[in-house]
XYZ file of N, CA, C and O in Angstrom:
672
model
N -119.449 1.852 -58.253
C -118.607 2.327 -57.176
C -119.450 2.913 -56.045
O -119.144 2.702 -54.871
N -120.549 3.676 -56.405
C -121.501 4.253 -55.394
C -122.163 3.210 -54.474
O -122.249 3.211 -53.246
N -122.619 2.302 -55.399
C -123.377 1.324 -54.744
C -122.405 0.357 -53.520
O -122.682 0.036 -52.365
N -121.285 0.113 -54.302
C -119.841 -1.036 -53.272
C -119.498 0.073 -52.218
O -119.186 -0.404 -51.127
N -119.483 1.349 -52.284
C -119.376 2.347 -51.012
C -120.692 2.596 -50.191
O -120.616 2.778 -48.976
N -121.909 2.606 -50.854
C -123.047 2.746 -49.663
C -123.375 0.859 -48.992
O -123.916 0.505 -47.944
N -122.934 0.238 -49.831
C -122.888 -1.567 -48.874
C -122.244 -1.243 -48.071
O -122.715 -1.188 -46.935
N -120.803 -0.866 -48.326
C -119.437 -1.238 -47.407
C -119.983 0.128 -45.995
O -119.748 -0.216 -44.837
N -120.569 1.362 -46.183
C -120.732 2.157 -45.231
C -122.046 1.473 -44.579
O -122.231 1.763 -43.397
N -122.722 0.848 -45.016
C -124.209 0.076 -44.361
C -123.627 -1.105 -43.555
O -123.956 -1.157 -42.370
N -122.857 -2.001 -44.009
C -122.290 -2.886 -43.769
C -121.265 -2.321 -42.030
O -121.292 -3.051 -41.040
N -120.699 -1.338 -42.040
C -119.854 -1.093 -40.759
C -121.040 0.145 -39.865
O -120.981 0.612 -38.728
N -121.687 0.278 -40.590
C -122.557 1.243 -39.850
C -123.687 0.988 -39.652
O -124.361 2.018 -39.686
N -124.522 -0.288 -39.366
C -125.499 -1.287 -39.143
C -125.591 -0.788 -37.699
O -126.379 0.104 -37.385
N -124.873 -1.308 -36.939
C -125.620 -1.596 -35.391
C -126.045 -0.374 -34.960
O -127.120 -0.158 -34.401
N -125.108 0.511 -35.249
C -125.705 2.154 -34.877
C -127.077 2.460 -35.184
O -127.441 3.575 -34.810
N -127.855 1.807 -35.723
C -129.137 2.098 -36.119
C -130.221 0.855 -35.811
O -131.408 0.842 -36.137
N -129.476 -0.192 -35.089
C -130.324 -0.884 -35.003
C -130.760 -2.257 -35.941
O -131.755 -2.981 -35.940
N -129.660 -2.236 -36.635
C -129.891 -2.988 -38.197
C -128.375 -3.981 -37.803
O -127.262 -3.770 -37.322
N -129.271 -5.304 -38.428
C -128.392 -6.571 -38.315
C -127.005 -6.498 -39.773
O -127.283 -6.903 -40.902
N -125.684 -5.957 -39.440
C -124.850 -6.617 -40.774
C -125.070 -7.279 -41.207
O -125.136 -7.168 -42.431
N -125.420 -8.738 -40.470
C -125.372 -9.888 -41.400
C -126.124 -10.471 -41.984
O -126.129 -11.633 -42.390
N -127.047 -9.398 -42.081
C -128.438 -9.874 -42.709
C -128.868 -8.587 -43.840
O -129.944 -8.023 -43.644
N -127.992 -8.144 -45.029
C -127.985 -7.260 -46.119
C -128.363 -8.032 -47.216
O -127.647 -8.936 -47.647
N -129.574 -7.699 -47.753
C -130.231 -8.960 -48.795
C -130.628 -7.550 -49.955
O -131.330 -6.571 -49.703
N -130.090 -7.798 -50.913
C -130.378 -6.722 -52.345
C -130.984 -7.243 -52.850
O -131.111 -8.454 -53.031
N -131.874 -5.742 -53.432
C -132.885 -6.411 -54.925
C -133.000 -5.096 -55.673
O -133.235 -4.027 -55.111
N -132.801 -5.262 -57.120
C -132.921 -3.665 -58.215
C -133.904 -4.411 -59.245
O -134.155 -5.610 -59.361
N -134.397 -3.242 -59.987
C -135.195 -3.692 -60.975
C -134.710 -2.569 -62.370
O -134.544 -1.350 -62.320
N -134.607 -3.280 -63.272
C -134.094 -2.639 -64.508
C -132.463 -2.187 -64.382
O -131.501 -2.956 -64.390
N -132.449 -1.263 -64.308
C -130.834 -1.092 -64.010
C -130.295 -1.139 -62.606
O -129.172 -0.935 -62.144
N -131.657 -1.531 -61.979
C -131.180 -1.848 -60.269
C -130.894 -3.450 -60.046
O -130.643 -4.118 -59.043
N -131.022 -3.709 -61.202
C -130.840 -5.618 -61.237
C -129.169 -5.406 -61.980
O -128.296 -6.212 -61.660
N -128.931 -4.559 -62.716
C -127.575 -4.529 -63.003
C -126.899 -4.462 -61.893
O -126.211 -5.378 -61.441
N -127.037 -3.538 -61.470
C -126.525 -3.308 -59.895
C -126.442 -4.335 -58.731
O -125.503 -4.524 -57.958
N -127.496 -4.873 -58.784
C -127.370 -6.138 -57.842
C -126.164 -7.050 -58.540
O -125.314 -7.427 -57.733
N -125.979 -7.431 -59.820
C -125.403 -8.163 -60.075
C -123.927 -7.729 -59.775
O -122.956 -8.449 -59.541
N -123.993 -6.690 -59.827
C -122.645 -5.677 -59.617
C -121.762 -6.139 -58.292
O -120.595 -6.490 -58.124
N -123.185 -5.915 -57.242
C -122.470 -6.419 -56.110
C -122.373 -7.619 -55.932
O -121.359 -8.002 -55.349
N -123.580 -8.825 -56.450
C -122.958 -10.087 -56.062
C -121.162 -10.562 -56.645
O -120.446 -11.498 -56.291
N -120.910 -9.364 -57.724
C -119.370 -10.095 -58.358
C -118.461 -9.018 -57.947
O -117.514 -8.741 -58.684
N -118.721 -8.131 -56.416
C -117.614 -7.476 -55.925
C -116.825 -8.611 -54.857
O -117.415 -9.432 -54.153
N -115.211 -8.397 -54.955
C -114.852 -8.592 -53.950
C -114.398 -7.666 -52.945
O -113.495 -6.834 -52.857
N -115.579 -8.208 -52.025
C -115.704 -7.229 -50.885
C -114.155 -7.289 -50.062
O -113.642 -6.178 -49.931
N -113.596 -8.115 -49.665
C -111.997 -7.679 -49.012
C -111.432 -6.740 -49.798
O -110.750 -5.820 -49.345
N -111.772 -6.980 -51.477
C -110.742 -6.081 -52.156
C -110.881 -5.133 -51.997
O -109.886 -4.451 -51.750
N -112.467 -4.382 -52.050
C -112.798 -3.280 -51.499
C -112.741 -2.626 -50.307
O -112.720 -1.396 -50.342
N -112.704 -3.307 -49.034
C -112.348 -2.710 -48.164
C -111.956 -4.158 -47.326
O -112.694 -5.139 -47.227
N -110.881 -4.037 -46.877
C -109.769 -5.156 -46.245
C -110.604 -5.791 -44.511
O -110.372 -6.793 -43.834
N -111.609 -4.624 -44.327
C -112.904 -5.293 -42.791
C -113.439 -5.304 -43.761
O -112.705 -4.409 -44.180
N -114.135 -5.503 -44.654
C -115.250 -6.246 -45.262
C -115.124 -7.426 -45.325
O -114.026 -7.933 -45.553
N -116.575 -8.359 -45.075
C -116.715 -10.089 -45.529
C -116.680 -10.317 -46.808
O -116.825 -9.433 -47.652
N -116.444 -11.779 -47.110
C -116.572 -12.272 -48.371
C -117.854 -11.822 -48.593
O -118.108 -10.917 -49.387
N -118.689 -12.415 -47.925
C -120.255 -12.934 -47.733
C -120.864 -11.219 -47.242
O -122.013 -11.196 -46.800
N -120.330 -10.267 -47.303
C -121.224 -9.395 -47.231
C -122.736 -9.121 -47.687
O -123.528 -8.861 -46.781
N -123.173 -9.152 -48.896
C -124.549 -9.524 -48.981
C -125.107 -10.761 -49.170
O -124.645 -11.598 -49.945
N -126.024 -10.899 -48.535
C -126.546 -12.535 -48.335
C -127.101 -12.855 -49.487
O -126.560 -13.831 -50.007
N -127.888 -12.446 -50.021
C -128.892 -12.943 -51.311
C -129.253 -11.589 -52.121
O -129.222 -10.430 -51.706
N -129.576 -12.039 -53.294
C -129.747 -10.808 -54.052
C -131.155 -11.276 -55.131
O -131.188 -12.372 -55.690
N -131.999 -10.468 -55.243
C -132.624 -10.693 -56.865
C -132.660 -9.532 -57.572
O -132.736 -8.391 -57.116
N -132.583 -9.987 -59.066
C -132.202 -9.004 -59.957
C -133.482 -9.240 -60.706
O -133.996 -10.340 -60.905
N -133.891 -8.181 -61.060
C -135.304 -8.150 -61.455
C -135.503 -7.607 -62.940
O -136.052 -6.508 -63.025
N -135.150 -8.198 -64.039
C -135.612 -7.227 -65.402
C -134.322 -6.740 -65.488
O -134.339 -5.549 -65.799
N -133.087 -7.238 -65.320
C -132.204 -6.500 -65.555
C -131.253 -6.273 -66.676
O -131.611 -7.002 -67.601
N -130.320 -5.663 -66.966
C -129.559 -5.204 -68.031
C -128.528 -6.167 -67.057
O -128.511 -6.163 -65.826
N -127.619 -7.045 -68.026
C -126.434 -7.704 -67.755
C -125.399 -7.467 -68.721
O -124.292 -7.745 -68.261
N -125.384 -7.075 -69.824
C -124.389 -6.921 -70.762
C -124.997 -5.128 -71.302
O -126.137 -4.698 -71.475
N -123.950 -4.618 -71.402
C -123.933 -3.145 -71.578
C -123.402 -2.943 -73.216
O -123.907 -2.108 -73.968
N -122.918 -3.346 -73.388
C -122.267 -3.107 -75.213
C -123.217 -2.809 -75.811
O -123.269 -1.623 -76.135
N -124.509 -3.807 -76.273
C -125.732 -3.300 -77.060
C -126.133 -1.927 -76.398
O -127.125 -1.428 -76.929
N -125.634 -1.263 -75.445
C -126.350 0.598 -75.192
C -125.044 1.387 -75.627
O -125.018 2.574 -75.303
N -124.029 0.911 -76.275
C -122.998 1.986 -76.578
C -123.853 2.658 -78.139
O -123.558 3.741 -78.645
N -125.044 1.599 -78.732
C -125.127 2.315 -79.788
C -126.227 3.117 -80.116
O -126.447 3.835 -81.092
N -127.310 2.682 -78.440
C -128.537 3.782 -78.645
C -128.339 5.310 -78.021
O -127.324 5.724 -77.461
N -129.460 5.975 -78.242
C -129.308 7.649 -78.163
C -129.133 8.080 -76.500
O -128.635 9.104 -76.032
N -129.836 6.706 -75.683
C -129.143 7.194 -73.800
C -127.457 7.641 -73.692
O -126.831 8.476 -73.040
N -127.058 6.435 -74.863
C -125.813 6.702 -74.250
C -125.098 8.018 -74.638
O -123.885 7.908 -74.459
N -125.400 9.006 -75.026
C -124.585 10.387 -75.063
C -124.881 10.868 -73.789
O -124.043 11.632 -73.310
N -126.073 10.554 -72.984
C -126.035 10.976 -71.970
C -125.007 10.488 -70.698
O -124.389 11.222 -69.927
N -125.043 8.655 -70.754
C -124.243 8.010 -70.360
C -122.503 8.531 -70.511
O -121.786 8.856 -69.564
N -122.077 8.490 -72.083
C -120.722 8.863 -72.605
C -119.953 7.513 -72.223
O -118.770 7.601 -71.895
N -120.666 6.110 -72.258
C -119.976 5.088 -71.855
C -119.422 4.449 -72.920
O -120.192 3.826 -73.651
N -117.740 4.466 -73.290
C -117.108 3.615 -74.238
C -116.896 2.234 -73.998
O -117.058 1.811 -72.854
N -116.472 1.280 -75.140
C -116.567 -0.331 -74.796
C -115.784 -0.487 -73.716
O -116.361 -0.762 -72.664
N -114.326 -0.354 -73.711
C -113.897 -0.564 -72.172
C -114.863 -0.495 -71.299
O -115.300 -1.564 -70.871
N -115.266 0.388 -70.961
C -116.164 0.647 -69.573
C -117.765 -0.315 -69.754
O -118.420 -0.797 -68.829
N -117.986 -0.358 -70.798
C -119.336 -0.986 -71.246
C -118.995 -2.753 -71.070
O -119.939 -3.541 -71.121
N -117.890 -3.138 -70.910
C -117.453 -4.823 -70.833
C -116.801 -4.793 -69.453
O -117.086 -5.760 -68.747
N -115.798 -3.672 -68.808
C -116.044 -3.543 -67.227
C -117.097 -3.595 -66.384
O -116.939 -3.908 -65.204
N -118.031 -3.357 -66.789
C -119.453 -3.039 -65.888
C -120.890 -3.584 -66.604
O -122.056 -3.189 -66.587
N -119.866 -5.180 -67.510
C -121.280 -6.231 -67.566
C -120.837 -7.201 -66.799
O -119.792 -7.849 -66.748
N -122.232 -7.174 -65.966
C -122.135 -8.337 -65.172
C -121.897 -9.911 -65.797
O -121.073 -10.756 -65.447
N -123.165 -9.984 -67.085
C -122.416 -11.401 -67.739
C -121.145 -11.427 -67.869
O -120.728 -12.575 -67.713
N -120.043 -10.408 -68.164
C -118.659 -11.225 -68.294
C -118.100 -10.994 -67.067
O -116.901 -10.769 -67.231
N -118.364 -10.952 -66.088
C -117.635 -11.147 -64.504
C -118.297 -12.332 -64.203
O -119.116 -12.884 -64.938
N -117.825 -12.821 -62.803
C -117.567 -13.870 -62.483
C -118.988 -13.637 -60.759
O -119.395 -12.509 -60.481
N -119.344 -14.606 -60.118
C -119.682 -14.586 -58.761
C -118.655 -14.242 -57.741
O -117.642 -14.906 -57.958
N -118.538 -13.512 -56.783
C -117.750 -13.574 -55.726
C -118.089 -14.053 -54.337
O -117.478 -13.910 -53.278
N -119.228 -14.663 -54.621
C -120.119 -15.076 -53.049
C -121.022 -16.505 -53.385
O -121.915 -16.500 -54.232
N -120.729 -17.475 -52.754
C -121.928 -18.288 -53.530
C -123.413 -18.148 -52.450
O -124.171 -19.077 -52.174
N -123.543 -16.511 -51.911
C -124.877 -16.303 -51.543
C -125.807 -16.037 -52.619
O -125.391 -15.344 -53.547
N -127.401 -16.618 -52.667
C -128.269 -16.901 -53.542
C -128.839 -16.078 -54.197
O -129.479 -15.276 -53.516
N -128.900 -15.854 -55.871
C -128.569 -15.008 -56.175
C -130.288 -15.350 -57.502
O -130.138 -16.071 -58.489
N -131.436 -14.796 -57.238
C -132.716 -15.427 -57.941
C -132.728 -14.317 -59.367
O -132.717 -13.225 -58.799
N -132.740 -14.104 -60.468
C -132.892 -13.671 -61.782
C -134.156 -13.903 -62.096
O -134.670 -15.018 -62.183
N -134.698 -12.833 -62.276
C -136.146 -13.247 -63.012
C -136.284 -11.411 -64.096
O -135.737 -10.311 -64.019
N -137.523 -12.172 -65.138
C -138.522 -11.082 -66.158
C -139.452 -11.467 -66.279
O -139.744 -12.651 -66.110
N -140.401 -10.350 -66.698
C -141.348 -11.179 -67.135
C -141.635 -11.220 -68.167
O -141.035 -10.721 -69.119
N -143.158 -12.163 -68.176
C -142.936 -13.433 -69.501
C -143.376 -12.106 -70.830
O -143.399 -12.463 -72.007
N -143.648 -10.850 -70.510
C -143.589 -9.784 -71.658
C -142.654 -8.963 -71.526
O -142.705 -7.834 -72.015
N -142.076 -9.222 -71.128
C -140.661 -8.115 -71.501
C -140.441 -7.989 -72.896
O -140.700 -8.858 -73.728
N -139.865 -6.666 -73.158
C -139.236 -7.475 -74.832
C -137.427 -8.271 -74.805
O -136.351 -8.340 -74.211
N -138.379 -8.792 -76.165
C -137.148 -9.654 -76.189
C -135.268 -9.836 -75.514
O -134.587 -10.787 -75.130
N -135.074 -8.521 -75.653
C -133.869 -8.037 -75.072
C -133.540 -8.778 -73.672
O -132.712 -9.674 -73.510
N -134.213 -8.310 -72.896
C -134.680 -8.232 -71.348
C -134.882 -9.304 -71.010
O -134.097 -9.594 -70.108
N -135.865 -10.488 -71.372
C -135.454 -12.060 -71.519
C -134.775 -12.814 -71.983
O -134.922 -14.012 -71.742
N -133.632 -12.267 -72.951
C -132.854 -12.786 -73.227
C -131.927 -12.597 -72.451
O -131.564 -13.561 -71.777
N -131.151 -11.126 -72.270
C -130.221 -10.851 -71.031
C -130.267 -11.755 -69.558
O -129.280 -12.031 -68.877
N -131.287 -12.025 -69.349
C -131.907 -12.249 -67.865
C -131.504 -13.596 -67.851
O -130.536 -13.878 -67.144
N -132.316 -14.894 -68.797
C -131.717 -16.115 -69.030
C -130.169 -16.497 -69.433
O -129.622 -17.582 -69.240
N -129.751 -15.631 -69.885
C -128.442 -16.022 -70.385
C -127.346 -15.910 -69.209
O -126.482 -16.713 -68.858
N -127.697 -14.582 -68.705
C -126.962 -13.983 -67.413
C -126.533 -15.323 -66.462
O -125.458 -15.858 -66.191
N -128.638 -15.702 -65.924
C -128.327 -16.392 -65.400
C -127.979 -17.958 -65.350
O -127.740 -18.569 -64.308
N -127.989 -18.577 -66.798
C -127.379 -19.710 -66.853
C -125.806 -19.684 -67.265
O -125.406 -20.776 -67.670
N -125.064 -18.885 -67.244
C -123.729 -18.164 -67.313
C -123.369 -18.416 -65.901
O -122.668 -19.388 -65.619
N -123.847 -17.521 -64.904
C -123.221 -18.046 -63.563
C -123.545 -18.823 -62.424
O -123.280 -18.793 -61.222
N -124.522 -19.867 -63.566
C -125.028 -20.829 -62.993
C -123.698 -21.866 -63.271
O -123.018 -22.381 -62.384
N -123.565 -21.987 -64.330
C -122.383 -22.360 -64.993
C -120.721 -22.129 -64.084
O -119.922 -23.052 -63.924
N -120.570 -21.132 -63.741
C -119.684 -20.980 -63.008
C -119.830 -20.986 -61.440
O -119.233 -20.345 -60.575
N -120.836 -21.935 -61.370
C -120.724 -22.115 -59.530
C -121.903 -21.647 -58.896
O -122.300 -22.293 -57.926
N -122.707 -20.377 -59.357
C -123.182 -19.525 -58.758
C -124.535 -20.229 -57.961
O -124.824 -21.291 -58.513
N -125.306 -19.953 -56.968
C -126.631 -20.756 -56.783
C -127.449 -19.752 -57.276
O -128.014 -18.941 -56.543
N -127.561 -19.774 -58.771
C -128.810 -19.222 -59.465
C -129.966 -19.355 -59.581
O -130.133 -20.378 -60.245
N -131.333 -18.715 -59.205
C -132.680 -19.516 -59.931
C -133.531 -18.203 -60.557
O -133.935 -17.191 -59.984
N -133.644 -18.639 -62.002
C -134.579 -18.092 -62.997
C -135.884 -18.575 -62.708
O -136.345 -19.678 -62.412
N -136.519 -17.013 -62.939
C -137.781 -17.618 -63.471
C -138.247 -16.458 -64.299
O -137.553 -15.444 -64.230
N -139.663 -16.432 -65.330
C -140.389 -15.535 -65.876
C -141.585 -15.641 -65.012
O -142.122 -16.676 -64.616
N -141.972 -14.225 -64.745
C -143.070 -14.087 -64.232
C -144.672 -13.568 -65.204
O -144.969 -12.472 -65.680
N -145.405 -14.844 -65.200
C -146.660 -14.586 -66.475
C -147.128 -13.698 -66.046
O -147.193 -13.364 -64.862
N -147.689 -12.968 -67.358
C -148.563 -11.546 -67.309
C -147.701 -10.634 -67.033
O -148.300 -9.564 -66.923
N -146.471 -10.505 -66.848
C -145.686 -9.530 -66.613
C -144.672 -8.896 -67.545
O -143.915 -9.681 -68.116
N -144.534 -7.597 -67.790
C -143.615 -7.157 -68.325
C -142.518 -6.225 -67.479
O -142.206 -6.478 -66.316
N -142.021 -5.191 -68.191
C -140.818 -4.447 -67.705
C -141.374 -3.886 -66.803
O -141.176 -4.419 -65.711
N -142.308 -2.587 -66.792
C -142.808 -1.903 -66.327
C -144.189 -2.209 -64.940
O -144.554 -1.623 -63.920
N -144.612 -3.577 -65.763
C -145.387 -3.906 -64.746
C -144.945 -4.998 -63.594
O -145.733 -5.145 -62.660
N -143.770 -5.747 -63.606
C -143.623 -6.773 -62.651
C -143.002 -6.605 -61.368
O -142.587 -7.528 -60.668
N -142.953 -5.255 -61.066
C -142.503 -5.050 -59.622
C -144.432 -4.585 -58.935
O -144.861 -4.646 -57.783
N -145.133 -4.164 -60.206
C -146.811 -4.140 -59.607
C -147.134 -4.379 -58.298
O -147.720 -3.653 -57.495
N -146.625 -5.624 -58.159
C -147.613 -6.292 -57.138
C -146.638 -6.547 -55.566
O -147.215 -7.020 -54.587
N -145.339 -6.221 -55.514
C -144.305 -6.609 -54.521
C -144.598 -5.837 -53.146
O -144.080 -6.120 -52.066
N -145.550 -4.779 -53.387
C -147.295 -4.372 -52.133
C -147.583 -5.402 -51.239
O -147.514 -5.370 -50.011
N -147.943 -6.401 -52.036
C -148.578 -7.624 -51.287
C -147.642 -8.430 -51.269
O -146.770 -8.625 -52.116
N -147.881 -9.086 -49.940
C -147.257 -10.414 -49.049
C -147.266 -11.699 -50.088
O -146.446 -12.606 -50.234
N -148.487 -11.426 -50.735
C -148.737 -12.772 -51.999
C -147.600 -12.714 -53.076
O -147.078 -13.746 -53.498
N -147.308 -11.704 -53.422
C -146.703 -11.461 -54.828
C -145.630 -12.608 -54.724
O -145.092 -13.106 -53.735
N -145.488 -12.875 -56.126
C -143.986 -14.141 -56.397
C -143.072 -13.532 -55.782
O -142.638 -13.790 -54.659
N -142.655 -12.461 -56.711
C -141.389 -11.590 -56.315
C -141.532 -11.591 -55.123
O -141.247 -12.725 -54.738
N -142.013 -10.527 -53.711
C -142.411 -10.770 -52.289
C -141.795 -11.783 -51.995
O -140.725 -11.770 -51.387
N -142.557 -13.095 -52.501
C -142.438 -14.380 -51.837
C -140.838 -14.544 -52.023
O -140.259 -15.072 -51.073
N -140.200 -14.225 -52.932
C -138.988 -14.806 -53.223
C -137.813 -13.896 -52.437
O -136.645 -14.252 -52.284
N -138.260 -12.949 -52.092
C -137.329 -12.404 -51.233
C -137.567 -12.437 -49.661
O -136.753 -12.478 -48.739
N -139.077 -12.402 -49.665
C -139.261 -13.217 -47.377
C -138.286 -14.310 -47.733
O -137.215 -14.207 -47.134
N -138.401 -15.432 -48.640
C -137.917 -16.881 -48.603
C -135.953 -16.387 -48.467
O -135.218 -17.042 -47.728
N -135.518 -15.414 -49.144
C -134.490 -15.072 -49.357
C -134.033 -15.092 -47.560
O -133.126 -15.681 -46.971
N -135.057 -14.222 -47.106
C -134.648 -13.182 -46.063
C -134.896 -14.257 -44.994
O -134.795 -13.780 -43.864
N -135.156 -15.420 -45.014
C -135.897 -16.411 -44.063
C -137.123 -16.078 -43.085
O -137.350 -16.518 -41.958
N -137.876 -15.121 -43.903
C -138.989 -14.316 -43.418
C -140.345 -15.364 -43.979
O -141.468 -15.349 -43.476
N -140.062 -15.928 -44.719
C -141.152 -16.429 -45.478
C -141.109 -18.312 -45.990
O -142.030 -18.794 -46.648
């Protein structure tokens, strides 16, 4: 909800600062890739009736958590307090796309298992339903280390979001 209210206030409050609306391109890593996915499957009219379909253009989700049920049973979640209702509301694998803006999934090739599995499944799920998805694993990389290098102009990741942004 935080995140679909700071789009929708970025989104009408762009030009005041100098910043193009129509050019809002997301990217999270770990639970900021949940989040991205969050917003690619909002519908933005539903949320606010001047909002676009197409409000964010492209998104990558980086290492992310897509299905929430497997954390109702580790020790975060007392901190969380998230029950299954809310844990199958707020997985992105069982929602749907609401934008067919381009939407890139990647881990890397050391993540543990979890984390590459979520990531591939996610994204051949709403590849499946329409979505313009592209996976990849990034070698030598794990959880912690594959945002490393997104410093440099070289990095994959980098590259995949200039290309997103038509910067690159």
């Amino acid at each position: 909800r935080q995140q679909r209210a700071a789009s929708a206030w970025l989104w009408r409050n762009a030009a005041e600062f100098g910043a193009d609306p129509n050019r809002i391109h997301i990217s999270g890593h770990s639970a900021g890739g949940h989040l991205v996915a969050m917003l690619m499957a909002t519908d933005w009219p539903a949320f606010g009736d001047d909002l676009p379909v197409d409000l964010v253009k492209s998104g990558i989700a980086i290492s992310g958590v897509f299905e929430l049920e497997p954390l109702l049973g580790v020790s975060m979640n007392s901190d969380l307090r998230m029950d299954e209702a809310e844990a199958l509301a707020n997985s992105p694998a069982l929602l749907s796309p609401a934008t067919d803006a381009p939407l890139v999934v990647c881990a890397g090739a050391g993540e543990l298992g979890e984390f590459t599995r979520q990531s591939r499944d996610f994204a051949a799920d709403w590849k499946a339903k329409g979505a313009a998805v592209e996976y990849f694993e990034l070698p030598g990389a794990d959880h912690f280390t594959i945002v490393d290098g997104m410093a440099s102009p070289d990095d994959p990741l980098t590259q995949v979001i200039l290309k997103q942004m038509d910067l690159g």
